């Protein structure tokens, strides 16, 4: 089965840039979506198709995808960005939706 | 406004059954694929299964850990999707979220309910 690997945690100071990686075999050939989950809340889609932002998501959120790594970038991090972030793809070979292991972002 | 409201969670003994419901509103339910995603306490997100729209065949698919034990059905007449869970084991303890698939973005879980907690324990 297809596996997506993320760093368990990341700490960043306010105003700085956070980059969250999502590693998978040839992930650059897949469409990657990213979700933000704040404590006690349901996940929210923040990036789709590698780098597109849904309506209402700040421009500070951006994404890229190439080779074996997709990346979610949060520029000018704010306290309200503290959350867990998950990448996700559709694995056509296994006919399965796959989530990454998740990254907890802490704003210092 | 898209709304998904789950219900039916609770405490059940190992080997038991439970049916979750998800009432949808604010979009054309009959045209939309629906899915269930779960999250065990303190753990990450795990896809459970999906049901396609009837126009796309209405078929269901499941993740390996639940295949053969869980089923999904949809009633377009009342915009509700159900997750029938049988032969429950302690590892099925989780918050279960109902989601749309591709309502606005293909192959993504673009809208989520608030979740309902299922606890499997003796």
PDB file of C-alpha atoms in Angstrom:
ATOM      1  CA  UNK A   1       0.000   0.000   0.000  1.00  0.00           C
ATOM      2  CA  UNK A   2       1.040   3.577  -0.633  1.00  0.00           C
ATOM      3  CA  UNK A   3       2.669   5.377   2.298  1.00  0.00           C
ATOM      4  CA  UNK A   4       2.948   9.105   2.952  1.00  0.00           C
ATOM      5  CA  UNK A   5       5.512  10.199   5.528  1.00  0.00           C
ATOM      6  CA  UNK A   6       5.479  13.525   7.373  1.00  0.00           C
ATOM      7  CA  UNK A   7       7.672  14.857  10.179  1.00  0.00           C
ATOM      8  CA  UNK A   8       5.824  14.405  13.495  1.00  0.00           C
ATOM      9  CA  UNK A   9       6.350  17.971  14.645  1.00  0.00           C
ATOM     10  CA  UNK A  10       7.606  21.388  13.668  1.00  0.00           C
ATOM     11  CA  UNK A  11       8.135  24.523  15.734  1.00  0.00           C
ATOM     12  CA  UNK A  12       8.205  27.992  14.205  1.00  0.00           C
ATOM     13  CA  UNK A  13       8.332  31.533  15.531  1.00  0.00           C
ATOM     14  CA  UNK A  14       5.565  33.978  14.644  1.00  0.00           C
ATOM     15  CA  UNK A  15       6.195  35.742  11.359  1.00  0.00           C
ATOM     16  CA  UNK A  16       8.576  33.090  10.100  1.00  0.00           C
ATOM     17  CA  UNK A  17       7.972  30.448   7.423  1.00  0.00           C
ATOM     18  CA  UNK A  18       6.928  26.871   8.123  1.00  0.00           C
ATOM     19  CA  UNK A  19       7.556  24.167   5.543  1.00  0.00           C
ATOM     20  CA  UNK A  20       5.887  20.784   6.065  1.00  0.00           C
ATOM     21  CA  UNK A  21       7.068  17.904   3.915  1.00  0.00           C
ATOM     22  CA  UNK A  22       5.096  14.899   2.724  1.00  0.00           C
ATOM     23  CA  UNK A  23       7.175  12.097   1.264  1.00  0.00           C
ATOM     24  CA  UNK A  24       5.889   9.340  -1.002  1.00  0.00           C
ATOM     25  CA  UNK A  25       7.088   7.254  -3.921  1.00  0.00           C
ATOM     26  CA  UNK A  26       6.796   9.445  -7.036  1.00  0.00           C
ATOM     27  CA  UNK A  27       4.302  11.648  -5.250  1.00  0.00           C
ATOM     28  CA  UNK A  28       5.031  14.283  -7.892  1.00  0.00           C
ATOM     29  CA  UNK A  29       2.846  12.246 -10.246  1.00  0.00           C
ATOM     30  CA  UNK A  30      -0.158  12.471  -7.936  1.00  0.00           C
ATOM     31  CA  UNK A  31      -2.483  15.271  -6.872  1.00  0.00           C
ATOM     32  CA  UNK A  32      -1.801  16.194  -3.257  1.00  0.00           C
ATOM     33  CA  UNK A  33      -4.300  17.798  -0.906  1.00  0.00           C
ATOM     34  CA  UNK A  34      -3.556  19.305   2.515  1.00  0.00           C
ATOM     35  CA  UNK A  35      -5.787  19.576   5.584  1.00  0.00           C
ATOM     36  CA  UNK A  36      -5.496  21.647   8.730  1.00  0.00           C
ATOM     37  CA  UNK A  37      -6.967  20.297  11.975  1.00  0.00           C
ATOM     38  CA  UNK A  38      -7.124  22.479  15.046  1.00  0.00           C
ATOM     39  CA  UNK A  39      -7.639  20.858  18.478  1.00  0.00           C
ATOM     40  CA  UNK A  40     -11.153  19.542  18.956  1.00  0.00           C
ATOM     41  CA  UNK A  41     -12.215  20.462  15.433  1.00  0.00           C
ATOM     42  CA  UNK A  42     -12.799  18.674  12.154  1.00  0.00           C
ATOM     43  CA  UNK A  43     -10.140  18.963   9.440  1.00  0.00           C
ATOM     44  CA  UNK A  44     -10.348  21.737   6.868  1.00  0.00           C
ATOM     45  CA  UNK A  45      -9.025  21.591   3.310  1.00  0.00           C
ATOM     46  CA  UNK A  46      -6.339  24.269   2.907  1.00  0.00           C
ATOM     47  CA  UNK A  47      -4.565  23.252  -0.327  1.00  0.00           C
ATOM     48  CA  UNK A  48      -5.786  21.107  -3.226  1.00  0.00           C
ATOM     49  CA  UNK A  49      -4.190  19.911  -6.456  1.00  0.00           C
ATOM     50  CA  UNK A  50      -0.722  20.505  -4.982  1.00  0.00           C
ATOM     51  CA  UNK A  51      -0.892  24.297  -4.849  1.00  0.00           C
ATOM     52  CA  UNK A  52      -4.438  25.632  -5.178  1.00  0.00           C
ATOM     53  CA  UNK A  53      -6.209  27.392  -2.315  1.00  0.00           C
ATOM     54  CA  UNK A  54      -9.914  26.943  -1.594  1.00  0.00           C
ATOM     55  CA  UNK A  55     -11.977  30.048  -1.134  1.00  0.00           C
ATOM     56  CA  UNK A  56     -11.352  31.652   2.251  1.00  0.00           C
ATOM     57  CA  UNK A  57      -7.875  30.212   2.791  1.00  0.00           C
ATOM     58  CA  UNK A  58      -5.248  32.959   3.280  1.00  0.00           C
ATOM     59  CA  UNK A  59      -2.581  33.510   0.651  1.00  0.00           C
ATOM     60  CA  UNK A  60      -0.013  32.671   3.330  1.00  0.00           C
ATOM     61  CA  UNK A  61      -0.736  29.016   2.569  1.00  0.00           C
ATOM     62  CA  UNK A  62       0.930  27.597  -0.525  1.00  0.00           C
ATOM     63  CA  UNK A  63       2.031  24.225  -1.803  1.00  0.00           C
ATOM     64  CA  UNK A  64       4.364  22.479  -4.201  1.00  0.00           C
ATOM     65  CA  UNK A  65       4.935  18.936  -5.364  1.00  0.00           C
ATOM     66  CA  UNK A  66       7.808  17.329  -7.236  1.00  0.00           C
ATOM     67  CA  UNK A  67       9.679  14.073  -7.298  1.00  0.00           C
ATOM     68  CA  UNK A  68       9.179  12.215  -4.034  1.00  0.00           C
ATOM     69  CA  UNK A  69       8.177  15.181  -1.869  1.00  0.00           C
ATOM     70  CA  UNK A  70       5.225  17.513  -1.592  1.00  0.00           C
ATOM     71  CA  UNK A  71       5.501  20.602   0.602  1.00  0.00           C
ATOM     72  CA  UNK A  72       3.004  22.814   2.383  1.00  0.00           C
ATOM     73  CA  UNK A  73       4.404  26.269   3.108  1.00  0.00           C
ATOM     74  CA  UNK A  74       2.940  28.697   5.605  1.00  0.00           C
ATOM     75  CA  UNK A  75       4.448  32.169   5.267  1.00  0.00           C
ATOM     76  CA  UNK A  76       4.253  34.757   8.030  1.00  0.00           C
ATOM     77  CA  UNK A  77       3.077  32.163  10.550  1.00  0.00           C
ATOM     78  CA  UNK A  78       0.454  33.334  13.022  1.00  0.00           C
ATOM     79  CA  UNK A  79      -0.596  31.908  16.369  1.00  0.00           C
ATOM     80  CA  UNK A  80      -3.842  30.749  14.786  1.00  0.00           C
ATOM     81  CA  UNK A  81      -1.919  28.455  12.433  1.00  0.00           C
ATOM     82  CA  UNK A  82      -1.034  26.154  15.318  1.00  0.00           C
ATOM     83  CA  UNK A  83      -2.611  22.853  14.300  1.00  0.00           C
ATOM     84  CA  UNK A  84      -2.040  19.395  12.888  1.00  0.00           C
ATOM     85  CA  UNK A  85      -1.531  19.226   9.130  1.00  0.00           C
ATOM     86  CA  UNK A  86      -2.137  16.182   6.933  1.00  0.00           C
ATOM     87  CA  UNK A  87      -1.325  15.519   3.302  1.00  0.00           C
ATOM     88  CA  UNK A  88      -3.550  13.198   1.259  1.00  0.00           C
ATOM     89  CA  UNK A  89      -3.557  11.516  -2.140  1.00  0.00           C
ATOM     90  CA  UNK A  90      -5.669   9.096  -4.112  1.00  0.00           C
ATOM     91  CA  UNK A  91      -3.735   5.882  -4.747  1.00  0.00           C
ATOM     92  CA  UNK A  92      -5.199   4.588  -7.978  1.00  0.00           C
ATOM     93  CA  UNK A  93      -3.225   1.362  -7.924  1.00  0.00           C
ATOM     94  CA  UNK A  94      -4.736   0.362  -4.608  1.00  0.00           C
ATOM     95  CA  UNK A  95      -8.044   2.183  -5.141  1.00  0.00           C
ATOM     96  CA  UNK A  96      -7.538   3.857  -1.776  1.00  0.00           C
ATOM     97  CA  UNK A  97      -7.403   7.316  -0.298  1.00  0.00           C
ATOM     98  CA  UNK A  98      -4.229   7.748   1.738  1.00  0.00           C
ATOM     99  CA  UNK A  99      -3.425  10.279   4.451  1.00  0.00           C
ATOM    100  CA  UNK A 100       0.005  11.278   5.612  1.00  0.00           C
ATOM    101  CA  UNK A 101       1.094  10.596   9.164  1.00  0.00           C
ATOM    102  CA  UNK A 102       0.437  14.195  10.184  1.00  0.00           C
ATOM    103  CA  UNK A 103       2.597  17.070  11.418  1.00  0.00           C
ATOM    104  CA  UNK A 104       1.921  19.053  14.569  1.00  0.00           C
ATOM    105  CA  UNK A 105       2.888  22.688  14.049  1.00  0.00           C
ATOM    106  CA  UNK A 106       3.659  24.663  17.181  1.00  0.00           C
ATOM    107  CA  UNK A 107       3.965  28.439  17.073  1.00  0.00           C
ATOM    108  CA  UNK A 108       6.550  29.545  19.612  1.00  0.00           C
TER     109      UNK A 108
ATOM    110  CA  UNK B   1     -24.062  26.460   3.208  1.00  0.00           C
ATOM    111  CA  UNK B   2     -22.847  22.869   3.182  1.00  0.00           C
ATOM    112  CA  UNK B   3     -23.715  21.022   6.380  1.00  0.00           C
ATOM    113  CA  UNK B   4     -22.938  17.459   7.396  1.00  0.00           C
ATOM    114  CA  UNK B   5     -24.299  16.247  10.728  1.00  0.00           C
ATOM    115  CA  UNK B   6     -23.253  12.841  12.040  1.00  0.00           C
ATOM    116  CA  UNK B   7     -25.126  10.884  14.671  1.00  0.00           C
ATOM    117  CA  UNK B   8     -25.317   7.390  16.105  1.00  0.00           C
ATOM    118  CA  UNK B   9     -22.017   7.131  17.914  1.00  0.00           C
ATOM    119  CA  UNK B  10     -21.711   5.609  21.367  1.00  0.00           C
ATOM    120  CA  UNK B  11     -20.311   2.802  23.473  1.00  0.00           C
ATOM    121  CA  UNK B  12     -20.498  -0.726  22.110  1.00  0.00           C
ATOM    122  CA  UNK B  13     -19.000  -4.033  23.192  1.00  0.00           C
ATOM    123  CA  UNK B  14     -16.472  -5.898  21.051  1.00  0.00           C
ATOM    124  CA  UNK B  15     -18.254  -7.977  18.461  1.00  0.00           C
ATOM    125  CA  UNK B  16     -21.219  -5.625  18.445  1.00  0.00           C
ATOM    126  CA  UNK B  17     -22.707  -3.457  15.734  1.00  0.00           C
ATOM    127  CA  UNK B  18     -23.494   0.209  15.299  1.00  0.00           C
ATOM    128  CA  UNK B  19     -24.964   2.333  12.526  1.00  0.00           C
ATOM    129  CA  UNK B  20     -23.847   5.905  11.998  1.00  0.00           C
ATOM    130  CA  UNK B  21     -25.881   8.440  10.070  1.00  0.00           C
ATOM    131  CA  UNK B  22     -24.841  11.602   8.287  1.00  0.00           C
ATOM    132  CA  UNK B  23     -27.520  14.110   7.318  1.00  0.00           C
ATOM    133  CA  UNK B  24     -26.439  16.421   4.514  1.00  0.00           C
ATOM    134  CA  UNK B  25     -27.764  19.761   3.370  1.00  0.00           C
ATOM    135  CA  UNK B  26     -26.739  22.785   1.342  1.00  0.00           C
ATOM    136  CA  UNK B  27     -25.721  20.957  -1.838  1.00  0.00           C
ATOM    137  CA  UNK B  28     -27.021  18.470  -4.411  1.00  0.00           C
ATOM    138  CA  UNK B  29     -26.531  15.311  -2.396  1.00  0.00           C
ATOM    139  CA  UNK B  30     -27.537  12.872  -5.137  1.00  0.00           C
ATOM    140  CA  UNK B  31     -24.655  13.996  -7.367  1.00  0.00           C
ATOM    141  CA  UNK B  32     -22.003  13.807  -4.651  1.00  0.00           C
ATOM    142  CA  UNK B  33     -19.700  11.015  -3.602  1.00  0.00           C
ATOM    143  CA  UNK B  34     -19.598  10.603   0.171  1.00  0.00           C
ATOM    144  CA  UNK B  35     -16.996   9.160   2.480  1.00  0.00           C
ATOM    145  CA  UNK B  36     -16.254   8.261   6.074  1.00  0.00           C
ATOM    146  CA  UNK B  37     -12.905   9.096   7.681  1.00  0.00           C
ATOM    147  CA  UNK B  38     -11.976   8.161  11.233  1.00  0.00           C
ATOM    148  CA  UNK B  39      -9.474   9.306  13.817  1.00  0.00           C
ATOM    149  CA  UNK B  40      -8.500   7.162  16.788  1.00  0.00           C
ATOM    150  CA  UNK B  41      -7.791   9.061  20.019  1.00  0.00           C
ATOM    151  CA  UNK B  42      -4.517  10.941  19.685  1.00  0.00           C
ATOM    152  CA  UNK B  43      -3.873   9.469  16.227  1.00  0.00           C
ATOM    153  CA  UNK B  44      -4.000  10.595  12.614  1.00  0.00           C
ATOM    154  CA  UNK B  45      -6.690  10.486   9.973  1.00  0.00           C
ATOM    155  CA  UNK B  46      -7.664   7.192   8.362  1.00  0.00           C
ATOM    156  CA  UNK B  47      -9.953   6.764   5.375  1.00  0.00           C
ATOM    157  CA  UNK B  48     -12.705   4.213   6.067  1.00  0.00           C
ATOM    158  CA  UNK B  49     -14.805   3.977   2.917  1.00  0.00           C
ATOM    159  CA  UNK B  50     -16.799   5.791   0.262  1.00  0.00           C
ATOM    160  CA  UNK B  51     -19.973   5.527  -1.771  1.00  0.00           C
ATOM    161  CA  UNK B  52     -20.210   6.950  -5.249  1.00  0.00           C
ATOM    162  CA  UNK B  53     -23.250   8.787  -6.503  1.00  0.00           C
ATOM    163  CA  UNK B  54     -25.903   6.642  -8.167  1.00  0.00           C
ATOM    164  CA  UNK B  55     -25.155   8.263 -11.500  1.00  0.00           C
ATOM    165  CA  UNK B  56     -21.577   7.022 -11.147  1.00  0.00           C
ATOM    166  CA  UNK B  57     -22.714   3.535 -10.215  1.00  0.00           C
ATOM    167  CA  UNK B  58     -23.381   3.909  -6.492  1.00  0.00           C
ATOM    168  CA  UNK B  59     -20.616   1.469  -5.658  1.00  0.00           C
ATOM    169  CA  UNK B  60     -18.725   1.328  -2.386  1.00  0.00           C
ATOM    170  CA  UNK B  61     -15.043   0.845  -1.520  1.00  0.00           C
ATOM    171  CA  UNK B  62     -13.402   0.296   1.832  1.00  0.00           C
ATOM    172  CA  UNK B  63     -10.041   0.419   3.515  1.00  0.00           C
ATOM    173  CA  UNK B  64      -8.466  -2.945   4.248  1.00  0.00           C
ATOM    174  CA  UNK B  65      -8.971  -2.848   8.061  1.00  0.00           C
ATOM    175  CA  UNK B  66     -12.764  -2.581   7.722  1.00  0.00           C
ATOM    176  CA  UNK B  67     -13.455  -4.482   4.497  1.00  0.00           C
ATOM    177  CA  UNK B  68     -16.044  -7.175   5.037  1.00  0.00           C
ATOM    178  CA  UNK B  69     -17.188  -5.704   8.375  1.00  0.00           C
ATOM    179  CA  UNK B  70     -18.393  -2.220   7.401  1.00  0.00           C
ATOM    180  CA  UNK B  71     -20.876  -1.179   4.736  1.00  0.00           C
ATOM    181  CA  UNK B  72     -22.066   2.179   3.439  1.00  0.00           C
ATOM    182  CA  UNK B  73     -25.451   3.047   2.019  1.00  0.00           C
ATOM    183  CA  UNK B  74     -27.012   6.253   0.831  1.00  0.00           C
ATOM    184  CA  UNK B  75     -30.595   7.474   0.711  1.00  0.00           C
ATOM    185  CA  UNK B  76     -30.783  10.328  -1.731  1.00  0.00           C
ATOM    186  CA  UNK B  77     -34.450  10.873  -0.860  1.00  0.00           C
ATOM    187  CA  UNK B  78     -33.480  12.239   2.544  1.00  0.00           C
ATOM    188  CA  UNK B  79     -29.878  13.253   1.777  1.00  0.00           C
ATOM    189  CA  UNK B  80     -28.430  10.818   4.284  1.00  0.00           C
ATOM    190  CA  UNK B  81     -25.477   8.452   4.168  1.00  0.00           C
ATOM    191  CA  UNK B  82     -25.052   5.570   6.614  1.00  0.00           C
ATOM    192  CA  UNK B  83     -22.098   3.602   7.912  1.00  0.00           C
ATOM    193  CA  UNK B  84     -23.044   0.148   9.181  1.00  0.00           C
ATOM    194  CA  UNK B  85     -20.308  -1.253  11.399  1.00  0.00           C
ATOM    195  CA  UNK B  86     -20.367  -4.935  12.357  1.00  0.00           C
ATOM    196  CA  UNK B  87     -17.988  -7.202  14.268  1.00  0.00           C
ATOM    197  CA  UNK B  88     -16.496  -4.193  15.992  1.00  0.00           C
ATOM    198  CA  UNK B  89     -13.088  -4.448  17.634  1.00  0.00           C
ATOM    199  CA  UNK B  90     -11.357  -2.129  20.096  1.00  0.00           C
ATOM    200  CA  UNK B  91      -9.215  -0.760  17.273  1.00  0.00           C
ATOM    201  CA  UNK B  92     -12.362   0.704  15.710  1.00  0.00           C
ATOM    202  CA  UNK B  93     -12.594   3.210  18.581  1.00  0.00           C
ATOM    203  CA  UNK B  94     -12.416   6.616  16.936  1.00  0.00           C
ATOM    204  CA  UNK B  95     -14.185   9.786  15.971  1.00  0.00           C
ATOM    205  CA  UNK B  96     -15.934   9.087  12.683  1.00  0.00           C
ATOM    206  CA  UNK B  97     -16.261  11.974  10.240  1.00  0.00           C
ATOM    207  CA  UNK B  98     -18.613  12.146   7.294  1.00  0.00           C
ATOM    208  CA  UNK B  99     -17.166  13.987   4.309  1.00  0.00           C
ATOM    209  CA  UNK B 100     -17.995  14.945   0.760  1.00  0.00           C
ATOM    210  CA  UNK B 101     -15.611  13.825  -1.962  1.00  0.00           C
ATOM    211  CA  UNK B 102     -15.041  16.175  -4.818  1.00  0.00           C
ATOM    212  CA  UNK B 103     -18.010  18.464  -4.237  1.00  0.00           C
ATOM    213  CA  UNK B 104     -15.756  21.313  -5.299  1.00  0.00           C
ATOM    214  CA  UNK B 105     -12.351  19.675  -5.680  1.00  0.00           C
ATOM    215  CA  UNK B 106     -11.948  16.264  -7.320  1.00  0.00           C
ATOM    216  CA  UNK B 107     -10.668  13.419  -5.111  1.00  0.00           C
ATOM    217  CA  UNK B 108     -10.417  15.588  -2.014  1.00  0.00           C
ATOM    218  CA  UNK B 109     -12.452  15.546   1.175  1.00  0.00           C
ATOM    219  CA  UNK B 110     -13.683  19.073   0.744  1.00  0.00           C
ATOM    220  CA  UNK B 111     -16.359  19.313   3.444  1.00  0.00           C
ATOM    221  CA  UNK B 112     -16.445  17.578   6.833  1.00  0.00           C
ATOM    222  CA  UNK B 113     -18.985  17.025   9.559  1.00  0.00           C
ATOM    223  CA  UNK B 114     -18.160  17.591  13.219  1.00  0.00           C
ATOM    224  CA  UNK B 115     -17.704  13.870  13.864  1.00  0.00           C
ATOM    225  CA  UNK B 116     -19.271  11.294  16.159  1.00  0.00           C
ATOM    226  CA  UNK B 117     -17.376   9.219  18.709  1.00  0.00           C
ATOM    227  CA  UNK B 118     -17.496   5.436  18.646  1.00  0.00           C
ATOM    228  CA  UNK B 119     -16.027   3.619  21.626  1.00  0.00           C
ATOM    229  CA  UNK B 120     -15.589  -0.143  21.497  1.00  0.00           C
ATOM    230  CA  UNK B 121     -14.954  -1.551  24.937  1.00  0.00           C
ATOM    231  CA  UNK B 122     -16.077  -4.347  27.213  1.00  0.00           C
TER     232      UNK B 122
END
